[in-house]
Coordinates of C-alpha atoms in Angstrom, one line a residue:
M1 CA 31.9 -1.7 -59.4
N2 CA 34.4 0.5 -58.4
A3 CA 36.1 1.7 -54.6
H4 CA 35.3 5.5 -55.8
S5 CA 31.1 4.3 -56.2
S6 CA 29.0 7.5 -54.9
S7 CA 25.8 6.7 -53.4
N8 CA 22.3 7.2 -54.5
N9 CA 21.7 10.3 -51.6
H10 CA 24.7 12.3 -52.8
N11 CA 28.0 12.4 -54.4
E12 CA 30.3 10.9 -51.1
R13 CA 32.2 8.6 -52.0
I14 CA 31.7 4.8 -50.4
V15 CA 34.1 1.9 -50.3
R16 CA 32.4 -1.5 -49.9
I17 CA 34.6 -4.0 -48.2
G18 CA 32.3 -7.7 -48.5
G19 CA 33.4 -10.0 -45.2
A20 CA 33.8 -14.1 -46.4
S21 CA 35.2 -15.5 -43.5
G22 CA 35.6 -15.3 -40.0
F23 CA 38.0 -18.9 -39.1
W24 CA 40.0 -21.0 -41.1
G25 CA 36.7 -24.0 -41.7
D26 CA 34.4 -21.8 -42.8
S27 CA 32.0 -22.1 -45.9
S28 CA 33.1 -22.0 -49.3
V29 CA 29.7 -20.7 -50.4
G30 CA 31.0 -16.7 -49.0
A31 CA 34.0 -15.5 -51.3
P32 CA 31.3 -16.4 -54.2
Q33 CA 28.5 -15.2 -53.1
L34 CA 30.5 -12.3 -52.4
V35 CA 32.0 -11.6 -55.5
A36 CA 29.1 -12.4 -57.5
S37 CA 26.8 -9.7 -56.3
G38 CA 29.0 -7.4 -57.3
Q39 CA 28.6 -4.8 -54.1
I40 CA 31.8 -4.6 -53.0
D41 CA 34.9 -3.4 -54.3
Y42 CA 37.1 -5.4 -52.2
L43 CA 37.1 -9.0 -50.3
V44 CA 38.0 -9.4 -46.9
F45 CA 39.0 -12.0 -45.3
D46 CA 39.9 -13.9 -40.8
Y47 CA 41.4 -17.0 -41.0
L48 CA 43.1 -16.9 -37.5
A49 CA 42.2 -18.2 -34.2
E50 CA 44.8 -19.1 -31.5
L51 CA 44.6 -23.2 -31.9
T52 CA 44.9 -22.0 -35.2
M53 CA 48.5 -20.7 -35.1
S54 CA 49.5 -23.9 -33.4
I55 CA 48.0 -26.4 -36.1
L56 CA 50.1 -24.9 -38.5
A57 CA 52.6 -24.1 -36.9
G58 CA 52.1 -29.2 -36.9
A59 CA 52.3 -27.9 -40.9
R60 CA 55.2 -26.5 -40.8
L61 CA 56.4 -28.4 -39.0
K62 CA 56.6 -31.2 -41.4
K63 CA 56.3 -29.3 -44.7
P64 CA 58.3 -26.6 -44.9
E65 CA 55.6 -25.1 -47.8
L66 CA 52.8 -25.8 -45.2
G67 CA 52.2 -23.1 -42.2
Y68 CA 48.8 -20.9 -43.9
A69 CA 45.6 -21.8 -44.5
T70 CA 44.8 -23.2 -47.5
D71 CA 41.4 -22.7 -48.0
F72 CA 42.4 -19.1 -49.0
V73 CA 44.3 -20.4 -52.5
S74 CA 42.8 -23.5 -53.0
V75 CA 39.1 -23.5 -52.1
A76 CA 38.6 -20.1 -52.4
M77 CA 40.0 -17.7 -54.5
K78 CA 40.1 -20.4 -56.7
A79 CA 37.0 -20.3 -57.3
V80 CA 36.5 -16.5 -57.5
L81 CA 40.3 -15.1 -59.3
E82 CA 39.6 -14.1 -62.1
D83 CA 36.7 -12.1 -61.6
V84 CA 38.1 -10.6 -59.0
V85 CA 41.0 -9.5 -61.1
Q86 CA 38.4 -8.5 -64.4
Q87 CA 36.4 -6.6 -61.8
G88 CA 39.0 -4.8 -60.2
I89 CA 38.2 -6.1 -57.0
R90 CA 41.1 -6.3 -54.1
V91 CA 41.7 -9.1 -51.9
V92 CA 43.2 -9.1 -48.0
S93 CA 43.9 -11.8 -45.7
N94 CA 45.1 -13.0 -43.1
A95 CA 45.9 -16.2 -44.0
G96 CA 49.7 -16.4 -43.7
G97 CA 49.1 -17.9 -40.6
V98 CA 52.9 -19.0 -40.2
N99 CA 53.8 -18.9 -43.2
P100 CA 52.5 -16.2 -44.8
Q101 CA 55.5 -16.1 -48.0
G102 CA 54.1 -19.5 -48.7
C103 CA 50.5 -18.4 -48.3
A104 CA 51.9 -15.7 -51.7
D105 CA 53.6 -17.9 -53.6
A106 CA 51.2 -20.6 -53.9
L107 CA 49.0 -17.8 -54.5
A108 CA 51.4 -16.9 -57.3
A109 CA 51.2 -20.3 -58.6
L110 CA 47.0 -20.4 -58.7
A111 CA 48.1 -17.5 -61.0
A112 CA 50.2 -18.7 -63.0
E113 CA 48.0 -21.6 -63.4
Q114 CA 44.7 -18.9 -64.7
G115 CA 47.4 -17.0 -67.3
I116 CA 46.9 -13.7 -64.8
A117 CA 49.5 -11.6 -63.7
L118 CA 48.5 -10.3 -59.8
K119 CA 50.8 -8.1 -58.0
I120 CA 50.5 -9.8 -54.3
A121 CA 52.1 -8.4 -51.0
V122 CA 53.5 -10.9 -47.6
V123 CA 53.2 -8.8 -44.8
S124 CA 55.5 -10.3 -41.7
G125 CA 56.9 -10.0 -38.5
D126 CA 54.2 -10.9 -36.8
D127 CA 56.3 -13.7 -35.9
V128 CA 58.6 -13.1 -32.2
S129 CA 59.7 -16.2 -31.8
A130 CA 62.8 -15.5 -32.0
L131 CA 63.1 -12.5 -29.0
L132 CA 61.7 -15.4 -27.0
P133 CA 65.9 -15.7 -25.5
Q134 CA 65.9 -12.1 -24.7
L135 CA 62.6 -12.1 -22.9
R136 CA 63.4 -15.1 -20.4
Q137 CA 66.0 -12.4 -19.3
Q138 CA 63.6 -9.8 -19.1
Q139 CA 63.1 -8.2 -15.4
P140 CA 60.2 -7.6 -14.8
P141 CA 59.3 -11.4 -16.0
V142 CA 56.6 -11.4 -18.9
R143 CA 53.1 -12.6 -17.3
E144 CA 50.1 -14.8 -18.3
L145 CA 47.7 -11.6 -19.2
Q146 CA 45.3 -13.6 -17.1
S147 CA 47.1 -16.4 -14.7
G148 CA 50.3 -14.2 -14.3
A149 CA 52.1 -17.7 -15.1
P150 CA 55.6 -16.9 -16.0
L151 CA 56.7 -18.0 -19.8
P152 CA 57.1 -22.2 -20.4
E153 CA 60.2 -23.5 -20.6
R154 CA 59.1 -24.8 -24.5
V155 CA 56.8 -22.4 -27.0
L156 CA 55.4 -23.5 -30.3
T157 CA 54.6 -19.9 -32.1
A158 CA 54.7 -16.5 -30.6
N159 CA 53.0 -13.9 -33.0
A160 CA 52.1 -10.8 -31.7
Y161 CA 49.2 -9.3 -33.1
L162 CA 49.1 -7.0 -35.2
G163 CA 47.8 -3.7 -36.7
A164 CA 46.2 -1.8 -40.0
R165 CA 49.4 0.4 -41.0
P166 CA 51.3 -2.4 -43.1
I167 CA 48.2 -3.3 -45.1
Q168 CA 47.8 0.7 -46.1
A169 CA 50.9 0.4 -46.2
A170 CA 50.4 -2.7 -49.4
L171 CA 47.6 -1.4 -51.1
D172 CA 49.7 2.5 -50.7
A173 CA 52.2 0.3 -53.1
G174 CA 49.6 -1.0 -56.0
A175 CA 49.1 -4.4 -54.5
Q176 CA 45.6 -6.3 -55.2
V177 CA 45.8 -9.3 -52.6
V178 CA 47.7 -8.3 -49.5
I179 CA 48.5 -11.4 -47.9
T180 CA 49.2 -11.0 -43.4
G181 CA 50.5 -13.7 -40.4
R182 CA 49.0 -12.7 -37.8
C183 CA 47.6 -9.5 -37.2
V184 CA 44.0 -8.6 -35.7
D185 CA 41.1 -9.8 -37.2
S186 CA 39.4 -5.9 -37.7
A187 CA 42.6 -4.5 -39.4
V188 CA 41.6 -6.7 -42.4
T189 CA 38.8 -4.2 -42.6
L190 CA 40.3 -1.3 -41.5
G191 CA 44.2 -1.1 -43.4
V192 CA 41.2 -1.1 -46.2
L193 CA 39.9 2.6 -44.6
M194 CA 43.0 3.9 -44.4
H195 CA 44.4 3.6 -48.2
E196 CA 41.7 4.8 -49.2
F197 CA 40.8 7.3 -47.1
G198 CA 44.0 8.2 -45.7
W199 CA 43.6 8.0 -42.4
Q200 CA 46.8 8.3 -40.3
P201 CA 47.8 7.2 -37.2
G202 CA 46.6 10.2 -34.8
D203 CA 42.4 10.1 -36.3
H204 CA 41.5 8.1 -33.4
D205 CA 38.2 8.9 -33.4
L206 CA 38.4 7.5 -37.6
L207 CA 40.3 4.1 -37.0
A208 CA 37.8 3.6 -34.0
A209 CA 34.6 3.7 -36.0
G210 CA 36.9 1.4 -39.2
S211 CA 37.6 -1.1 -36.3
L212 CA 34.3 -1.2 -36.0
A213 CA 33.4 -1.6 -39.1
G214 CA 35.6 -4.5 -39.5
H215 CA 35.1 -6.3 -36.2
I216 CA 31.4 -6.5 -37.3
I217 CA 32.2 -8.4 -40.6
E218 CA 35.0 -10.5 -39.2
C219 CA 33.1 -13.5 -37.6
G220 CA 31.2 -13.6 -41.4
C221 CA 27.2 -14.5 -41.3
Q222 CA 27.6 -13.3 -38.1
A223 CA 26.6 -10.5 -38.9
T224 CA 23.6 -11.0 -40.5
G225 CA 21.9 -13.6 -38.4
G226 CA 24.2 -16.4 -37.3
L227 CA 24.1 -17.1 -34.4
H228 CA 21.0 -14.3 -33.2
T229 CA 19.0 -15.1 -30.3
D230 CA 15.5 -15.1 -32.2
W231 CA 16.8 -17.5 -34.5
D232 CA 13.5 -18.8 -35.8
T233 CA 13.6 -14.8 -37.2
V234 CA 15.8 -15.5 -39.6
P235 CA 15.5 -16.6 -43.2
D236 CA 16.7 -18.9 -45.4
W237 CA 19.6 -20.6 -43.6
P238 CA 21.1 -22.5 -46.8
N239 CA 21.4 -19.1 -48.5
I240 CA 23.2 -16.9 -45.9
G241 CA 24.4 -14.1 -46.9
Y242 CA 27.4 -12.7 -45.9
P243 CA 28.6 -8.4 -44.5
I244 CA 29.9 -5.9 -46.6
V245 CA 30.7 -3.1 -44.6
E246 CA 29.6 0.8 -46.9
C247 CA 31.8 3.3 -45.7
S248 CA 31.9 6.4 -45.1
A249 CA 35.1 8.5 -44.9
D250 CA 33.7 10.1 -41.7
G251 CA 32.9 6.5 -39.9
R252 CA 29.9 6.2 -41.1
F253 CA 29.4 2.8 -42.6
V254 CA 26.4 0.6 -43.0
V255 CA 26.4 -3.4 -43.5
T256 CA 24.7 -5.0 -45.2
K257 CA 24.6 -8.4 -47.1
P258 CA 24.0 -8.8 -50.9
A259 CA 21.0 -8.7 -52.4
G260 CA 18.7 -11.5 -52.8
T261 CA 20.3 -14.0 -49.9
G262 CA 18.8 -15.2 -46.6
G263 CA 19.5 -14.1 -43.3
K264 CA 18.5 -10.7 -41.7
V265 CA 20.9 -7.6 -41.0
T266 CA 19.1 -5.9 -38.2
P267 CA 20.0 -3.1 -35.2
A268 CA 19.9 -6.5 -33.1
V269 CA 21.8 -8.9 -35.1
V270 CA 24.6 -6.0 -35.8
G271 CA 24.3 -5.1 -31.8
E272 CA 25.2 -9.1 -30.8
Q273 CA 28.4 -9.0 -32.9
M274 CA 29.8 -5.5 -32.7
L275 CA 29.7 -6.2 -28.3
Y276 CA 31.2 -9.9 -29.5
E277 CA 34.0 -10.4 -28.3
I278 CA 35.4 -6.8 -26.7
G279 CA 35.8 -7.2 -23.3
D280 CA 35.3 -3.1 -21.5
P281 CA 34.0 -1.7 -24.4
S282 CA 34.7 1.7 -23.6
A283 CA 38.4 0.4 -23.7
Y284 CA 38.1 -2.3 -26.5
L285 CA 42.7 -3.0 -26.9
L286 CA 43.9 -2.8 -30.7
P287 CA 47.2 -2.2 -32.3
D288 CA 46.1 0.7 -33.8
V289 CA 43.3 3.0 -31.4
V290 CA 41.4 1.5 -28.2
A291 CA 38.0 2.1 -28.9
D292 CA 35.5 3.2 -27.3
F293 CA 32.2 2.2 -28.3
T294 CA 29.6 2.8 -25.7
Q295 CA 28.3 5.5 -27.0
V296 CA 27.6 4.1 -30.5
R297 CA 23.7 4.0 -31.9
I298 CA 23.1 1.3 -34.7
E299 CA 19.5 1.8 -36.6
Q300 CA 18.1 0.3 -39.7
A301 CA 18.2 2.3 -42.1
G302 CA 16.4 -0.2 -44.9
E303 CA 15.4 -3.4 -45.2
H304 CA 18.6 -5.4 -44.3
R305 CA 20.7 -2.0 -43.6
V306 CA 21.5 -0.3 -40.5
R307 CA 23.8 2.6 -39.7
V308 CA 26.3 2.3 -37.6
H309 CA 27.9 5.7 -36.0
G310 CA 29.4 7.2 -32.9
A311 CA 32.5 4.9 -32.2
R312 CA 35.3 7.0 -30.1
G313 CA 38.9 6.8 -29.8
R314 CA 42.5 7.6 -28.0
A315 CA 46.3 6.7 -28.9
P316 CA 46.9 2.9 -29.0
T317 CA 48.4 1.7 -25.4
A318 CA 52.9 1.2 -25.9
S319 CA 52.6 -2.5 -26.5
Y320 CA 51.7 -5.3 -28.6
K321 CA 49.2 -8.7 -27.7
V322 CA 51.4 -11.7 -28.2
C323 CA 49.1 -15.0 -28.2
A324 CA 51.8 -18.1 -28.4
T325 CA 50.8 -22.0 -27.8
Y326 CA 52.6 -24.3 -25.6
A327 CA 52.3 -27.4 -24.9
E328 CA 51.7 -29.4 -21.8
G329 CA 51.1 -33.4 -22.3
F330 CA 47.8 -34.6 -23.7
K331 CA 44.3 -34.8 -23.8
T332 CA 41.6 -37.2 -25.1
A333 CA 38.2 -36.9 -25.2
A334 CA 35.4 -40.3 -25.6
Q335 CA 31.4 -40.8 -26.1
L336 CA 29.2 -43.1 -25.4
T337 CA 25.6 -42.9 -26.5
I338 CA 22.8 -44.6 -23.7
V339 CA 19.6 -45.4 -24.7
G340 CA 16.6 -46.4 -21.8
F341 CA 15.1 -45.1 -18.5
D342 CA 17.5 -43.9 -16.1
A343 CA 20.0 -42.9 -18.9
V344 CA 21.0 -40.0 -17.4
A345 CA 22.3 -41.5 -14.0
K346 CA 23.3 -44.4 -16.4
A347 CA 25.4 -41.8 -18.2
R348 CA 27.3 -40.7 -14.5
R349 CA 28.1 -44.1 -13.3
T350 CA 29.2 -45.4 -16.5
G351 CA 32.1 -41.9 -16.8
E352 CA 32.6 -42.4 -13.3
A353 CA 33.5 -46.2 -13.2
I354 CA 35.9 -45.4 -16.4
L355 CA 37.3 -43.1 -14.2
A356 CA 37.5 -45.2 -11.2
R357 CA 38.5 -48.9 -13.7
T358 CA 41.2 -46.5 -15.4
R359 CA 43.1 -45.2 -12.4
T360 CA 43.4 -48.4 -11.0
L361 CA 44.9 -49.8 -13.8
F362 CA 47.2 -45.8 -14.3
A363 CA 48.4 -47.5 -10.7
R364 CA 49.3 -51.1 -11.7
Q365 CA 51.2 -48.6 -14.4
G366 CA 52.6 -46.9 -12.7
F367 CA 52.0 -43.8 -14.0
E368 CA 50.3 -40.5 -11.8
S369 CA 46.6 -40.0 -12.1
Y370 CA 44.9 -38.0 -14.4
S371 CA 46.4 -33.9 -14.4
G372 CA 42.6 -33.2 -15.5
T373 CA 39.4 -34.7 -16.6
Q374 CA 35.3 -33.5 -17.5
L375 CA 32.3 -35.5 -17.6
E376 CA 29.8 -34.1 -18.9
V377 CA 26.0 -36.5 -19.6
L378 CA 25.0 -34.0 -23.4
G379 CA 21.4 -34.2 -23.3
A380 CA 20.9 -33.3 -20.0
E381 CA 21.5 -30.1 -19.7
S382 CA 24.9 -30.5 -17.6
C383 CA 25.9 -26.7 -18.9
Y384 CA 23.8 -25.5 -16.8
G385 CA 24.6 -26.8 -14.1
P386 CA 22.3 -26.6 -10.7
H387 CA 19.8 -24.6 -13.6
A388 CA 19.4 -28.1 -15.3
Q389 CA 16.4 -28.6 -16.4
A390 CA 15.7 -32.4 -18.1
L391 CA 17.0 -35.3 -16.2
Q392 CA 15.0 -37.4 -17.3
T393 CA 15.3 -37.9 -20.8
R394 CA 15.5 -41.3 -22.1
E395 CA 18.8 -40.8 -24.4
A396 CA 21.8 -39.4 -23.1
V397 CA 25.2 -38.7 -24.4
L398 CA 28.2 -39.1 -21.8
R399 CA 31.3 -37.1 -23.0
L400 CA 35.0 -38.1 -20.4
A401 CA 37.5 -35.6 -21.3
V402 CA 41.1 -36.3 -19.3
T403 CA 44.3 -35.1 -19.6
H404 CA 47.8 -36.2 -17.7
P405 CA 51.1 -36.0 -18.3
R406 CA 52.1 -39.4 -20.4
K407 CA 50.2 -40.4 -23.9
E408 CA 50.8 -44.6 -23.0
A409 CA 47.7 -43.1 -20.4
L410 CA 45.1 -41.9 -22.2
E411 CA 46.4 -44.7 -24.8
L412 CA 45.4 -46.9 -22.6
F413 CA 42.5 -45.2 -21.2
A414 CA 41.2 -45.5 -24.5
R415 CA 40.9 -48.1 -24.9
E416 CA 38.6 -48.9 -21.3
V417 CA 36.2 -46.8 -23.1
A418 CA 33.6 -49.5 -25.7
P419 CA 34.6 -52.5 -22.8
A420 CA 31.8 -50.0 -21.0
G421 CA 28.9 -51.0 -24.1
T422 CA 29.0 -55.1 -22.7
S423 CA 30.2 -54.4 -19.0
W424 CA 28.3 -52.5 -17.1
A425 CA 24.6 -50.0 -18.0
P426 CA 21.9 -51.0 -20.0
G427 CA 21.4 -49.5 -24.0
T428 CA 24.9 -47.9 -23.4
T429 CA 26.2 -48.1 -28.2
G430 CA 27.7 -45.8 -29.7
A431 CA 31.4 -46.1 -29.7
G432 CA 32.7 -44.9 -32.4
G433 CA 36.2 -46.3 -32.3
R434 CA 38.6 -45.5 -30.0
P435 CA 39.8 -41.7 -29.2
S436 CA 42.8 -40.2 -30.4
V437 CA 45.4 -39.3 -28.4
S438 CA 46.6 -35.6 -29.4
P439 CA 49.2 -33.1 -27.6
S440 CA 47.2 -31.0 -24.7
I441 CA 48.3 -27.1 -27.0
R442 CA 47.6 -24.7 -24.2
Q443 CA 47.4 -20.6 -25.1
Y444 CA 49.8 -19.1 -23.0
A445 CA 49.3 -14.6 -23.7
F446 CA 51.7 -11.3 -23.0
L447 CA 51.8 -7.4 -24.0
L448 CA 55.5 -7.1 -25.4
D449 CA 56.2 -3.9 -26.4
K450 CA 55.7 -2.1 -30.5
S451 CA 59.9 -1.3 -30.5
K452 CA 60.4 -5.3 -30.0
V453 CA 58.2 -6.5 -33.7
E454 CA 58.9 -4.6 -36.7
A455 CA 56.6 -5.7 -39.2
R456 CA 58.0 -6.3 -42.6
V457 CA 55.9 -5.8 -46.2
S458 CA 57.1 -6.9 -49.1
L459 CA 55.1 -6.7 -52.7
D460 CA 56.3 -8.9 -55.7
G461 CA 59.6 -9.4 -53.4
Q462 CA 60.7 -6.3 -53.1
C463 CA 60.6 -4.4 -50.0
I464 CA 58.2 -2.0 -49.0
E465 CA 60.0 1.2 -46.4
M466 CA 57.3 1.1 -43.9
P467 CA 56.6 3.9 -42.6
R468 CA 58.0 5.0 -38.1
D469 CA 54.9 6.0 -36.6
A470 CA 55.6 7.6 -33.2
V471 CA 54.0 5.3 -30.4
V472 CA 52.2 7.4 -28.3
A473 CA 50.7 5.6 -25.1
A474 CA 46.7 5.7 -24.4
V475 CA 45.8 7.8 -20.8
A476 CA 43.6 6.5 -18.7
D477 CA 40.5 7.6 -19.0
A478 CA 37.7 7.8 -16.1
P479 CA 36.0 4.7 -14.6
S480 CA 33.8 2.3 -17.7
P481 CA 30.2 3.1 -16.6
R482 CA 29.4 -0.3 -14.2
H483 CA 26.7 -0.1 -12.7
A484 CA 27.0 -3.3 -10.2
A485 CA 24.0 -2.5 -8.2
G486 CA 20.0 -1.4 -9.0
D487 CA 19.1 0.9 -9.7
A488 CA 16.7 2.8 -7.1
N489 CA 14.4 4.6 -9.4
A490 CA 14.1 0.8 -11.2
A491 CA 10.2 0.2 -10.2
A492 CA 9.3 -1.6 -13.2
S493 CA 9.7 -5.9 -10.9
A494 CA 7.9 -3.9 -8.1
A495 CA 4.6 -3.7 -10.1
A496 CA 1.3 -5.4 -9.0
D497 CA 1.0 -7.9 -11.9
A498 CA 4.7 -8.4 -12.4
I499 CA 5.6 -12.5 -13.5
E500 CA 8.6 -13.8 -13.8
V501 CA 9.9 -14.7 -17.5
P502 CA 12.9 -15.9 -18.9
L503 CA 15.2 -13.1 -19.8
I504 CA 16.1 -14.3 -23.1
R505 CA 11.5 -12.6 -23.3
L506 CA 13.2 -9.0 -22.5
A507 CA 16.6 -9.3 -24.5
W508 CA 19.1 -10.5 -26.5
A509 CA 22.9 -11.5 -25.7
R510 CA 25.5 -13.2 -27.4
S511 CA 28.5 -15.1 -25.6
G512 CA 32.2 -15.7 -26.8
D513 CA 35.9 -15.7 -24.9
K514 CA 39.3 -14.4 -24.5
G515 CA 41.3 -16.8 -23.6
D516 CA 39.6 -18.0 -20.2
T517 CA 37.5 -15.6 -19.6
S518 CA 33.7 -15.7 -21.0
N519 CA 31.7 -12.3 -22.7
V520 CA 28.6 -11.8 -22.6
G521 CA 26.9 -8.9 -24.1
V522 CA 23.3 -8.2 -23.2
I523 CA 20.9 -5.8 -24.8
A524 CA 16.4 -4.6 -23.9
R525 CA 14.7 -5.0 -27.1
H526 CA 13.0 -1.8 -25.7
P527 CA 14.9 1.0 -23.9
A528 CA 11.9 1.0 -21.8
L529 CA 13.6 -2.2 -20.3
L530 CA 17.3 -0.7 -18.6
P531 CA 15.6 0.3 -15.6
L532 CA 14.7 -3.4 -14.9
L533 CA 18.0 -5.2 -16.8
R534 CA 19.6 -2.6 -14.7
E535 CA 18.5 -3.4 -10.9
Q536 CA 18.1 -7.6 -12.0
L537 CA 21.0 -8.0 -14.4
T538 CA 24.4 -7.6 -11.3
E539 CA 27.2 -8.8 -10.9
A540 CA 26.6 -10.1 -8.1
R541 CA 23.7 -12.8 -9.6
V542 CA 24.8 -13.0 -12.7
A543 CA 27.5 -14.1 -11.0
E544 CA 25.6 -17.4 -9.0
W545 CA 23.6 -17.5 -12.3
L546 CA 26.9 -18.8 -13.5
A547 CA 29.4 -20.0 -10.7
H548 CA 29.1 -24.1 -11.5
L549 CA 31.0 -21.9 -14.8
V550 CA 32.5 -18.9 -13.4
E551 CA 35.7 -19.1 -11.4
G552 CA 36.5 -15.8 -11.1
T553 CA 35.0 -12.5 -11.1
V554 CA 32.2 -11.1 -13.0
T555 CA 32.3 -7.2 -14.1
R556 CA 29.3 -5.4 -16.2
Y557 CA 29.7 -3.0 -18.2
E558 CA 27.5 -1.0 -20.0
V559 CA 26.5 0.2 -23.5
P560 CA 24.2 3.6 -23.5
G561 CA 24.1 4.3 -26.9
I562 CA 22.5 0.7 -28.2
G563 CA 21.1 -0.2 -24.5
A564 CA 22.8 -2.7 -23.2
F565 CA 25.3 -4.6 -20.7
N566 CA 28.5 -6.1 -21.6
F567 CA 29.4 -9.3 -19.1
V568 CA 33.0 -9.6 -18.1
C569 CA 33.9 -13.6 -16.6
E570 CA 37.4 -14.1 -15.5
Q571 CA 37.9 -18.1 -14.9
A572 CA 35.3 -19.0 -17.2
L573 CA 36.3 -21.5 -19.3
G574 CA 38.1 -24.0 -17.8
G575 CA 41.1 -22.7 -18.6
G576 CA 40.2 -21.1 -22.0
G577 CA 39.4 -22.8 -24.9
M578 CA 42.1 -25.3 -26.4
A579 CA 43.7 -26.1 -22.5
S580 CA 39.8 -26.5 -21.3
L581 CA 37.8 -29.6 -21.4
R582 CA 35.1 -29.2 -21.4
N583 CA 32.4 -29.2 -24.4
D584 CA 32.0 -26.2 -25.2
P585 CA 35.2 -24.6 -24.7
L586 CA 34.5 -21.6 -26.1
G587 CA 31.8 -20.7 -24.5
K588 CA 28.8 -20.6 -27.2
G589 CA 26.6 -21.7 -24.7
M590 CA 27.4 -19.3 -21.8
G591 CA 24.9 -16.5 -23.7
Q592 CA 21.9 -19.3 -24.0
I593 CA 22.0 -20.5 -20.5
L594 CA 21.6 -16.1 -18.9
L595 CA 18.9 -15.7 -21.2
A596 CA 16.9 -18.5 -18.9
M597 CA 17.3 -16.3 -15.4
P598 CA 14.6 -15.3 -13.9
M599 CA 13.5 -11.8 -14.7
R600 CA 10.3 -9.9 -12.9
V601 CA 8.6 -8.1 -15.0
G602 CA 5.3 -5.8 -15.1
A603 CA 2.2 -6.8 -17.9
A604 CA 3.3 -3.3 -19.5
L605 CA 7.0 -3.2 -19.8
L606 CA 6.2 -7.5 -20.5
A607 CA 4.5 -6.0 -24.0
L608 CA 6.7 -3.9 -25.0
A609 CA 9.7 -5.8 -25.3
E610 CA 7.4 -9.2 -27.2
A611 CA 5.9 -5.9 -29.3
G612 CA 7.0 -5.7 -33.3
P613 CA 8.7 -3.8 -35.0
K614 CA 10.8 -3.2 -31.6
P615 CA 12.2 0.6 -31.3
L616 CA 15.5 -0.6 -32.7
D617 CA 14.5 -2.4 -35.3
T618 CA 12.6 1.1 -36.8
P619 CA 13.9 3.4 -39.3
P620 CA 14.9 6.8 -37.9

C-alpha cells in the first residue's frame, strides 16, 4: 500500500488516512488495528483538549523533558513503529502538547533502540505565552470570546490553534513523522492532503473538504458507530473499527474502517460526527479556511462505506483562536451511595446537610463560604431537571462538587463526607476515601492576530523554511440558514391520527462542547420529517426544554444537505469543561436529554421514520 494507489473502478489517485486516536487516553488498539489492516497510507493522531494542555504544562514544570502525550511514544508508536516504516506509512500527531521537541526526542530514542532510521519533523510556534505582557497593554483590551472577561493575571498556558500549512511543509521536506504542538484537530489530516495533492491556501473549497475529512476522523470511533443514537444496532463493540478516509484530489472522500472490525459506517453515523461541535455549520471557523458544511451530501457507497462531498469554503479570518488556561481557587468532588426506600430524598438531604455543616465550620475557621457548589443525585435523572422520571429509585448516588479559594477549606469538606455514613440516612455506603483537592483550572479563549504568531518547522534539527501566506480575512456572507419560527406549511403534526412520541423516534442526535457552549446536532430519520421538525423543534421550545441547564441563548441552524439542524446553546455547561462542577461538564448527555422531548406525529410519518432501510442509508 502506498499513497499513489488507485481505486478499483478507475485510475483516480486515492490517499488513505487512518484516525488512530480521538484524545489522550483513547484505546491502545487503534494504531495497531489500522496498521495491520494494510488499508492506510497515513496514520494520524489527535490527542489534545484544553484540559490536556494544562495537565501537560504541569508535567513539564515537574520534569522539563515531559509535557507531551507520552502514550504516543510509549504505547502507540512502540507497538507499530517497525511496521509503519516497513509499509511506508507516514505519521502526523499533535502529541507534542507543550513540548513537541521533547516528544520528538523520545520518539527518536525509541527508533534508535529498535535500530530504525526515522525522519522526524517538529512543528512549534503555537505557544504564545511570551506575548501576554504585550497583550495586557493592548487597546482594545483582550476579551474572552464567550464571557467578555479580561485576561487573567496568572496564565498557565496560552496556545494558538495552528493550521495545516506547517504540517504540509514538514511532509514536503520528507518527514516520515510530524509532531506538532497545539493545532486545530482536523489539521493533522488536512496537512496530509495539502501535501499529497498540492492544494494551496486559496483552494478554499478543497481546504474545507479536507478539513471535513479530518473532522470526521478526529474523534476516533465516533465515526464508526461510537456514541451513535441507535447504539443497540452497532455490532461488536470490543472490536470496533477505527475510521479511515479515502480521499480524492477533488475533495471527495469515502469514510470506512478496517475489514473485519466491529462498529458500522452509515450516513447517520457520519452525519452525527459531522455536526459535532461545529457551531454555525455555514461558518465553521478554522485557521486555514471558513468552512460551510450546509450543502454536504452523505451517501451510502457500499457496506461500511459512506461517500461525502459538497463542502464549500471561503478565505479564513485574520486571527488565530488562542486557548489559555489559568488556575482560580480549588475544587473537589465526593460521592456516596444511598440505598433503600426514598433513596433520592435521603441523598438530597444528606448533601444539603454536608454543605450546611461545612459552611458552619468554615465560619468558625474564618473561611468564606464556597465559591461554587453542585449537588446531584445520580440515578435519579438529575440532569433531566423537571423532566426526570426516576424519582423513586431505591439506589442513588449523591455527588457533591465544590469550589473554594482556599485549599484548607476543601480539605475540611473532604473530611466531613464519610461521617454521613454513620450520622444520618440509613443505607448510606460507598464512600471511597477522602476526595482529593486540586487546583480549579479554567479555560480562557481569545483571538490573536495571525501576524503575531510564527509557526516553525524543523526536520531532524534543521529549520525548514515556511512560505509566508498573505492573510486575507473572510468577507461576511449572507446570514446563516436559520429557521426559528415554525413552518407554516408543516401540517404533519396536525394529522387527525397524530400521537405524542419522544424525539428519538424521529431523529438521531449528538451533543458536544466548546467552552461553555453546548452544540446539539439533530438529523431527521427521513427527509419527509423535516417540515415537522422545523415546526416543532424551534429555538424557543428547545430553550424551554433545556432551561434547567442552559442560561444563555439557543440558536438553530439548518443543514439541508443532510436533513439536519444544529442547535448552539450558550452558557449551557456551568462554565465549561474545566470550570464546571457538573457530572456532565462537556454536555455529552444533552443530546440524549433533547431526544426525550415529546413530538406530535401522524401514523404515516412515524411509519417512515421507523421503516428500514432508511433513505439516508440507501446506496445512491
